[in-house]
Amino acid sequence: MPSAAKMLRVSFVQCRGTPYEVGRAQADVFAVTRKGKAFLRKKVQLPSWFKIRNEERAFRTYAPDLWEEIGGVAERLNIPMEQAVLCFGNDGLRMPTGGCSAIMSGGVYGRNYDFWPRGYEARFALVQVRGSYASIGGSHQLTGRLDGMNEHGLTIGLHLVKVLPRFPGLTSTLLVRRVLDSCATTAEAIDLLRRLPHAMKYNYSLLDAGGVAAVVEAGAGAVVVRRGDWLACTNHFQSPQLRRLNRRPAHSIGRLPPLENWAARELTAEQTFKALNFSASPAFHNYGNAQTLHTIITEPPKRRLLIGIGGDAAALEEDMMDVDFKLWVAGEDLPIKHLNGQLGLGLPSSRRPRARPPLKVQPRP
């Protein structure tokens, strides 16, 4: 018998200032959460391979502002810099390993992020860091990003292909953060992803405000770019050059045809959200321990972002958020701190709530 849905609560953290100040602000929020309290109680032993000088050299070379941000995290959590770098930098915690789906078509970007609920940070970060582009996106290890859109409308999401073997380089979540911080267009993002060292094999789906879409298929020493008027992306390499590097991606291949169909039809933002977030959708992930944890839809020219947590987010009042990111960049904070959603959906369709209009985030009077 299907089990009832469980609720997932995702927080929205909003920070502005220098990299150091943003790190302190993120640490303040993290410290009072259940995961944060557990982290502060736990004794962390540095692994033998960890060398703080090597880590600092890499950050100074490829992401100097993030080094300063981690410094703010360390100071506010009252932990050694070594521990902060290990756990909130490039190597410490397990990287995202779920399945993810994305389509880019007609000026609309749509994406499902799928992973285990226990490994999900359950927070979106809105940051306006001095010297970098402002951005909004799914947070990982405080400093990393699973996906997001920046003030220029550039949108990016990561899609795991293969974790092992792992090579020296930057993790996927830091690569996404670097793109959001420093790139205004898809062309700039491609150039940056070609130049940065990749530790693991991932796809990166991209769409900018000019409607330019791309999928960057990347691993250590290998970067191939797929372009097109519309594109779909899951968790395997499609380019002939890199196909041999795939693991066995049966579920990834199975999700691709419906995504390509929707992309070819150039759905609206609302239609794309419904197609991806509907719990009976072929792109919705809900088997084993992995589930679709959030759905984001962006319209880069409008700097608009739709966010839903779990599945069927448009079916419950205040379960889908409609963000005008231009307002936030101009200084208007979001008036909410949390967004709820449903996980483990198993109710018959006749018992699901009726669809209602999404929550509109408007400027406060």
CSV table of C-alpha atoms in Angstrom, one decimal:
chain,number,residue,atom,x,y,z
A,1,MET,CA,0.0,0.0,0.0
A,2,PRO,CA,1.5,3.4,-0.9
A,3,SER,CA,2.8,5.4,2.0
A,4,ALA,CA,1.7,8.9,2.8
A,5,ALA,CA,3.9,11.8,1.7
A,6,LYS,CA,6.5,13.2,4.2
A,7,MET,CA,7.3,16.9,4.5
A,8,LEU,CA,10.6,18.4,3.7
A,9,ARG,CA,11.4,21.9,4.9
A,10,VAL,CA,14.1,23.9,3.0
A,11,SER,CA,15.5,27.1,4.3
A,12,PHE,CA,16.4,30.3,2.4
A,13,VAL,CA,19.6,32.0,3.5
A,14,GLN,CA,20.2,35.6,2.3
A,15,CYS,CA,23.7,37.1,2.7
A,16,ARG,CA,25.3,40.3,1.4
A,17,GLY,CA,28.8,41.7,2.0
A,18,THR,CA,32.5,40.8,1.6
A,19,PRO,CA,33.4,37.1,1.1
A,20,TYR,CA,34.4,36.9,4.8
A,21,GLU,CA,31.2,38.5,6.0
A,22,VAL,CA,29.1,36.1,3.8
A,23,GLY,CA,31.0,33.2,5.3
A,24,ARG,CA,30.2,34.4,8.8
A,25,ALA,CA,26.6,34.9,8.0
A,26,GLN,CA,26.2,31.4,6.5
A,27,ALA,CA,27.9,29.9,9.5
A,28,ASP,CA,25.5,31.7,11.9
A,29,VAL,CA,22.5,30.1,10.1
A,30,PHE,CA,24.2,26.7,9.9
A,31,ALA,CA,25.2,26.6,13.6
A,32,VAL,CA,21.6,26.7,14.9
A,33,THR,CA,20.3,23.9,12.6
A,34,ARG,CA,20.2,20.2,13.7
A,35,LYS,CA,22.9,19.4,11.3
A,36,GLY,CA,25.0,22.3,12.5
A,37,LYS,CA,24.7,21.4,16.1
A,38,ALA,CA,25.6,17.8,15.3
A,39,PHE,CA,28.6,19.0,13.3
A,40,LEU,CA,29.8,21.2,16.2
A,41,ARG,CA,29.5,18.2,18.7
A,42,LYS,CA,31.5,15.9,16.5
A,43,LYS,CA,35.3,15.6,16.7
A,44,VAL,CA,36.8,15.8,13.2
A,45,GLN,CA,40.1,14.0,12.6
A,46,LEU,CA,42.1,15.2,9.6
A,47,PRO,CA,42.9,12.4,7.1
A,48,SER,CA,46.5,11.7,6.4
A,49,TRP,CA,46.3,13.0,2.8
A,50,PHE,CA,45.0,16.4,3.8
A,51,LYS,CA,47.5,19.2,3.6
A,52,ILE,CA,46.3,22.7,4.3
A,53,ARG,CA,49.0,24.3,2.2
A,54,ASN,CA,48.0,22.4,-0.8
A,55,GLU,CA,44.3,23.3,-0.3
A,56,GLU,CA,45.2,27.0,0.2
A,57,ARG,CA,47.3,27.0,-3.0
A,58,ALA,CA,44.4,25.5,-5.0
A,59,PHE,CA,41.9,28.0,-3.6
A,60,ARG,CA,44.3,31.0,-4.1
A,61,THR,CA,44.8,29.9,-7.7
A,62,TYR,CA,41.2,29.0,-8.7
A,63,ALA,CA,38.8,30.5,-6.1
A,64,PRO,CA,40.4,33.1,-3.9
A,65,ASP,CA,37.2,34.6,-2.7
A,66,LEU,CA,35.9,31.3,-1.6
A,67,TRP,CA,39.0,30.9,0.6
A,68,GLU,CA,38.1,34.1,2.3
A,69,GLU,CA,34.5,32.9,2.7
A,70,ILE,CA,35.6,29.7,4.3
A,71,GLY,CA,37.7,31.8,6.7
A,72,GLY,CA,34.5,33.5,7.8
A,73,VAL,CA,32.9,30.2,8.3
A,74,ALA,CA,35.8,29.0,10.5
A,75,GLU,CA,35.8,32.1,12.6
A,76,ARG,CA,32.1,32.1,13.3
A,77,LEU,CA,31.9,28.4,14.0
A,78,ASN,CA,35.0,28.7,16.2
A,79,ILE,CA,36.8,25.8,14.5
A,80,PRO,CA,40.3,25.5,13.0
A,81,MET,CA,40.8,26.6,9.4
A,82,GLU,CA,41.9,23.1,8.6
A,83,GLN,CA,38.6,21.7,9.7
A,84,ALA,CA,36.6,24.3,7.9
A,85,VAL,CA,38.5,23.7,4.6
A,86,LEU,CA,38.1,19.9,5.0
A,87,CYS,CA,34.3,20.1,5.6
A,88,PHE,CA,33.2,23.1,3.6
A,89,GLY,CA,35.9,23.3,0.9
A,90,ASN,CA,36.9,21.0,-1.9
A,91,ASP,CA,37.3,17.5,-0.4
A,92,GLY,CA,35.6,16.8,2.9
A,93,LEU,CA,32.0,15.7,2.6
A,94,ARG,CA,30.5,13.2,0.1
A,95,MET,CA,29.7,14.8,-3.2
A,96,PRO,CA,26.2,14.7,-4.7
A,97,THR,CA,25.6,11.3,-6.4
A,98,GLY,CA,21.9,11.3,-7.4
A,99,GLY,CA,20.3,11.5,-10.8
A,100,CYS,CA,19.4,14.9,-12.2
A,101,SER,CA,17.4,15.9,-15.3
A,102,ALA,CA,17.4,19.2,-17.2
A,103,ILE,CA,16.0,20.8,-20.4
A,104,MET,CA,17.0,24.1,-22.0
A,105,SER,CA,14.6,25.4,-24.7
A,106,GLY,CA,12.8,28.6,-25.8
A,107,GLY,CA,14.5,30.7,-23.2
A,108,VAL,CA,13.5,28.4,-20.4
A,109,TYR,CA,15.7,26.2,-18.2
A,110,GLY,CA,14.2,23.4,-16.2
A,111,ARG,CA,15.9,21.0,-13.7
A,112,ASN,CA,15.1,18.4,-11.1
A,113,TYR,CA,17.7,17.7,-8.5
A,114,ASP,CA,17.6,14.1,-7.2
A,115,PHE,CA,19.5,12.7,-4.2
A,116,TRP,CA,19.0,11.0,-0.8
A,117,PRO,CA,17.1,13.2,1.6
A,118,ARG,CA,19.6,12.5,4.4
A,119,GLY,CA,22.4,13.9,2.3
A,120,TYR,CA,20.6,17.0,1.3
A,121,GLU,CA,21.6,20.3,2.8
A,122,ALA,CA,17.9,21.5,2.4
A,123,ARG,CA,18.8,25.1,1.8
A,124,PHE,CA,18.9,27.7,-1.0
A,125,ALA,CA,21.5,30.5,-0.7
A,126,LEU,CA,21.0,34.0,-2.1
A,127,VAL,CA,24.4,35.7,-1.9
A,128,GLN,CA,25.6,39.1,-3.1
A,129,VAL,CA,29.3,38.9,-2.5
A,130,ARG,CA,31.5,42.0,-3.1
A,131,GLY,CA,33.5,41.4,-6.3
A,132,SER,CA,31.3,38.6,-7.6
A,133,TYR,CA,28.0,38.3,-9.3
A,134,ALA,CA,24.9,37.9,-7.1
A,135,SER,CA,23.3,34.4,-7.3
A,136,ILE,CA,20.6,32.2,-6.0
A,137,GLY,CA,20.9,28.4,-5.9
A,138,GLY,CA,20.8,25.1,-4.1
A,139,SER,CA,23.5,25.1,-1.4
A,140,HIS,CA,26.0,22.3,-0.7
A,141,GLN,CA,28.7,22.4,2.0
A,142,LEU,CA,27.7,26.1,2.5
A,143,THR,CA,30.2,27.4,-0.1
A,144,GLY,CA,29.2,25.0,-3.0
A,145,ARG,CA,26.2,25.1,-5.3
A,146,LEU,CA,24.1,22.3,-6.9
A,147,ASP,CA,22.6,24.7,-9.4
A,148,GLY,CA,21.5,28.3,-9.7
A,149,MET,CA,21.1,31.5,-11.6
A,150,ASN,CA,23.1,34.7,-11.2
A,151,GLU,CA,22.2,38.4,-11.7
A,152,HIS,CA,22.9,38.2,-15.4
A,153,GLY,CA,20.5,35.3,-15.8
A,154,LEU,CA,23.1,32.7,-16.5
A,155,THR,CA,21.8,29.4,-15.2
A,156,ILE,CA,23.8,26.2,-14.5
A,157,GLY,CA,23.1,22.7,-13.0
A,158,LEU,CA,25.3,19.7,-12.3
A,159,HIS,CA,24.6,16.1,-13.3
A,160,LEU,CA,26.8,13.3,-12.0
A,161,VAL,CA,28.2,10.9,-14.5
A,162,LYS,CA,30.8,9.0,-12.5
A,163,VAL,CA,32.5,9.7,-9.2
A,164,LEU,CA,35.4,7.3,-9.4
A,165,PRO,CA,38.2,7.4,-10.1
A,166,ARG,CA,38.7,10.9,-8.6
A,167,PHE,CA,41.6,13.1,-9.8
A,168,PRO,CA,43.2,16.2,-8.4
A,169,GLY,CA,41.0,19.2,-9.2
A,170,LEU,CA,37.8,21.0,-8.1
A,171,THR,CA,34.6,19.3,-7.1
A,172,SER,CA,31.5,19.9,-9.1
A,173,THR,CA,29.8,22.1,-6.5
A,174,LEU,CA,32.7,24.5,-6.4
A,175,LEU,CA,32.8,24.6,-10.2
A,176,VAL,CA,29.1,25.6,-10.3
A,177,ARG,CA,29.8,28.3,-7.7
A,178,ARG,CA,32.7,29.6,-9.7
A,179,VAL,CA,30.6,29.9,-12.8
A,180,LEU,CA,27.8,31.7,-11.0
A,181,ASP,CA,30.3,34.1,-9.3
A,182,SER,CA,32.2,35.1,-12.4
A,183,CYS,CA,30.4,34.3,-15.7
A,184,ALA,CA,27.7,36.3,-17.4
A,185,THR,CA,27.1,34.2,-20.5
A,186,THR,CA,27.2,30.6,-21.6
A,187,ALA,CA,30.3,31.3,-23.7
A,188,GLU,CA,32.1,32.6,-20.6
A,189,ALA,CA,31.0,29.6,-18.6
A,190,ILE,CA,32.3,27.2,-21.2
A,191,ASP,CA,35.6,29.0,-21.3
A,192,LEU,CA,35.9,28.8,-17.5
A,193,LEU,CA,35.0,25.1,-17.4
A,194,ARG,CA,37.6,24.4,-20.0
A,195,ARG,CA,40.3,26.1,-17.9
A,196,LEU,CA,39.5,24.8,-14.5
A,197,PRO,CA,40.7,21.3,-13.3
A,198,HIS,CA,37.9,18.7,-12.9
A,199,ALA,CA,38.1,16.1,-10.2
A,200,MET,CA,35.2,13.9,-11.3
A,201,LYS,CA,33.0,13.3,-14.4
A,202,TYR,CA,30.0,15.5,-14.6
A,203,ASN,CA,27.7,17.2,-17.1
A,204,TYR,CA,26.9,20.9,-16.6
A,205,SER,CA,23.7,22.2,-18.2
A,206,LEU,CA,23.8,25.9,-19.1
A,207,LEU,CA,21.4,28.6,-20.4
A,208,ASP,CA,22.0,32.4,-20.5
A,209,ALA,CA,19.8,35.5,-21.0
A,210,GLY,CA,20.5,35.5,-24.7
A,211,GLY,CA,19.0,32.0,-25.1
A,212,VAL,CA,22.3,30.3,-25.7
A,213,ALA,CA,22.2,26.7,-24.4
A,214,ALA,CA,24.9,24.2,-23.9
A,215,VAL,CA,25.9,21.0,-22.1
A,216,VAL,CA,29.5,20.8,-21.0
A,217,GLU,CA,30.6,17.1,-20.6
A,218,ALA,CA,33.7,17.2,-18.4
A,219,GLY,CA,36.1,15.1,-16.5
A,220,ALA,CA,39.8,15.2,-15.7
A,221,GLY,CA,41.6,16.2,-18.9
A,222,ALA,CA,38.5,16.0,-21.1
A,223,VAL,CA,35.9,18.6,-21.9
A,224,VAL,CA,33.3,18.3,-24.7
A,225,VAL,CA,30.6,20.9,-25.4
A,226,ARG,CA,27.2,20.0,-26.9
A,227,ARG,CA,25.2,22.9,-28.4
A,228,GLY,CA,21.8,23.2,-29.9
A,229,ASP,CA,18.6,25.3,-30.1
A,230,TRP,CA,17.2,23.0,-27.5
A,231,LEU,CA,19.0,20.4,-25.3
A,232,ALA,CA,18.2,17.8,-22.7
A,233,CYS,CA,20.7,16.4,-20.1
A,234,THR,CA,20.7,13.6,-17.6
A,235,ASN,CA,23.5,11.5,-16.0
A,236,HIS,CA,25.5,10.2,-18.9
A,237,PHE,CA,27.8,11.5,-21.6
A,238,GLN,CA,26.2,11.7,-25.0
A,239,SER,CA,29.2,12.9,-27.1
A,240,PRO,CA,30.9,10.1,-29.1
A,241,GLN,CA,34.2,11.2,-27.6
A,242,LEU,CA,33.2,10.5,-24.0
A,243,ARG,CA,30.6,7.8,-24.2
A,244,ARG,CA,33.2,5.1,-23.3
A,245,LEU,CA,33.6,6.8,-19.9
A,246,ASN,CA,30.0,6.2,-18.8
A,247,ARG,CA,29.0,3.8,-16.1
A,248,ARG,CA,25.8,1.7,-16.7
A,249,PRO,CA,23.3,4.6,-17.0
A,250,ALA,CA,20.0,2.7,-17.7
A,251,HIS,CA,17.8,5.0,-15.6
A,252,SER,CA,19.6,8.0,-17.1
A,253,ILE,CA,19.0,6.8,-20.7
A,254,GLY,CA,15.4,6.1,-19.9
A,255,ARG,CA,14.7,9.6,-18.6
A,256,LEU,CA,16.2,11.3,-21.7
A,257,PRO,CA,13.5,10.7,-24.4
A,258,PRO,CA,10.6,12.5,-22.6
A,259,LEU,CA,13.0,15.4,-21.7
A,260,GLU,CA,14.0,15.7,-25.4
A,261,ASN,CA,10.3,15.7,-26.4
A,262,TRP,CA,9.5,18.6,-24.0
A,263,ALA,CA,12.6,20.5,-25.1
A,264,ALA,CA,11.6,20.2,-28.7
A,265,ARG,CA,8.1,21.6,-27.9
A,266,GLU,CA,9.5,24.7,-26.2
A,267,LEU,CA,7.2,24.6,-23.2
A,268,THR,CA,6.5,27.7,-21.1
A,269,ALA,CA,8.1,28.0,-17.7
A,270,GLU,CA,4.9,26.9,-16.0
A,271,GLN,CA,4.5,23.9,-18.4
A,272,THR,CA,8.1,22.9,-17.8
A,273,PHE,CA,7.6,23.0,-14.0
A,274,LYS,CA,4.6,20.8,-14.2
A,275,ALA,CA,6.3,18.3,-16.6
A,276,LEU,CA,9.3,17.9,-14.3
A,277,ASN,CA,7.7,18.2,-10.9
A,278,PHE,CA,4.6,16.0,-11.3
A,279,SER,CA,5.2,13.0,-9.2
A,280,ALA,CA,4.1,10.6,-12.0
A,281,SER,CA,6.4,12.3,-14.5
A,282,PRO,CA,9.0,10.0,-16.2
A,283,ALA,CA,11.6,12.6,-15.2
A,284,PHE,CA,10.5,12.5,-11.5
A,285,HIS,CA,12.9,10.4,-9.4
A,286,ASN,CA,11.3,8.3,-6.6
A,287,TYR,CA,12.7,4.9,-6.2
A,288,GLY,CA,15.1,3.3,-3.7
A,289,ASN,CA,16.5,5.9,-1.4
A,290,ALA,CA,16.8,8.7,-4.0
A,291,GLN,CA,14.0,11.2,-4.7
A,292,THR,CA,13.5,14.4,-6.5
A,293,LEU,CA,14.3,17.0,-3.8
A,294,HIS,CA,13.8,20.2,-5.7
A,295,THR,CA,12.8,21.5,-9.0
A,296,ILE,CA,14.0,24.9,-10.4
A,297,ILE,CA,12.8,26.6,-13.5
A,298,THR,CA,14.4,29.8,-14.7
A,299,GLU,CA,13.6,32.4,-17.4
A,300,PRO,CA,17.1,34.1,-17.7
A,301,PRO,CA,15.9,37.2,-19.7
A,302,LYS,CA,13.4,38.0,-16.9
A,303,ARG,CA,15.7,36.9,-14.1
A,304,ARG,CA,12.8,34.8,-12.9
A,305,LEU,CA,13.0,31.6,-10.9
A,306,LEU,CA,10.4,29.1,-10.0
A,307,ILE,CA,11.3,26.8,-7.0
A,308,GLY,CA,9.4,23.7,-5.8
A,309,ILE,CA,10.4,21.3,-3.0
A,310,GLY,CA,9.7,17.6,-3.5
A,311,GLY,CA,6.9,16.6,-5.9
A,312,ASP,CA,3.6,18.1,-7.0
A,313,ALA,CA,4.7,21.5,-5.6
A,314,ALA,CA,2.1,23.4,-7.6
A,315,ALA,CA,-0.7,21.4,-6.1
A,316,LEU,CA,-0.5,22.9,-2.6
A,317,GLU,CA,-0.9,26.5,-1.6
A,318,GLU,CA,2.5,28.2,-1.0
A,319,ASP,CA,4.4,25.1,-2.2
A,320,MET,CA,5.9,26.7,-5.3
A,321,MET,CA,7.8,30.0,-5.1
A,322,ASP,CA,8.0,32.5,-7.9
A,323,VAL,CA,11.1,34.8,-7.5
A,324,ASP,CA,11.9,38.0,-9.3
A,325,PHE,CA,15.7,37.9,-8.8
A,326,LYS,CA,16.1,41.5,-10.1
A,327,LEU,CA,14.3,42.7,-7.0
A,328,TRP,CA,16.6,40.8,-4.7
A,329,VAL,CA,19.7,42.1,-6.5
A,330,ALA,CA,18.3,45.6,-6.0
A,331,GLY,CA,18.2,45.0,-2.2
A,332,GLU,CA,14.7,43.6,-1.6
A,333,ASP,CA,15.1,40.5,0.6
A,334,LEU,CA,12.7,37.6,0.1
A,335,PRO,CA,9.9,37.8,2.8
A,336,ILE,CA,10.1,34.1,3.6
A,337,LYS,CA,12.8,31.9,5.3
A,338,HIS,CA,11.4,28.5,4.6
A,339,LEU,CA,9.6,26.5,1.9
A,340,ASN,CA,7.9,23.2,2.4
A,341,GLY,CA,7.4,20.3,0.1
A,342,GLN,CA,6.4,16.6,-0.2
A,343,LEU,CA,8.6,13.6,-0.4
A,344,GLY,CA,7.8,9.9,-0.9
A,345,LEU,CA,4.6,10.7,-2.7
A,346,GLY,CA,2.5,7.5,-2.9
A,347,LEU,CA,-1.1,8.8,-2.6
A,348,PRO,CA,-3.6,7.9,-5.4
A,349,SER,CA,-4.2,10.9,-7.7
A,350,SER,CA,-7.8,11.1,-6.5
A,351,ARG,CA,-6.5,12.0,-3.0
A,352,ARG,CA,-4.0,14.6,-4.1
A,353,PRO,CA,-4.8,18.3,-3.4
A,354,ARG,CA,-6.2,20.4,-6.1
A,355,ALA,CA,-3.9,22.7,-7.9
A,356,ARG,CA,-3.7,26.3,-6.7
A,357,PRO,CA,-1.7,29.4,-7.9
A,358,PRO,CA,1.9,29.5,-6.9
A,359,LEU,CA,3.2,31.7,-4.1
A,360,LYS,CA,4.3,35.1,-5.6
A,361,VAL,CA,7.2,36.8,-3.9
A,362,GLN,CA,6.6,40.5,-4.2
A,363,PRO,CA,8.4,43.5,-2.7
A,364,ARG,CA,7.2,44.4,0.7
A,365,PRO,CA,5.3,47.7,1.0
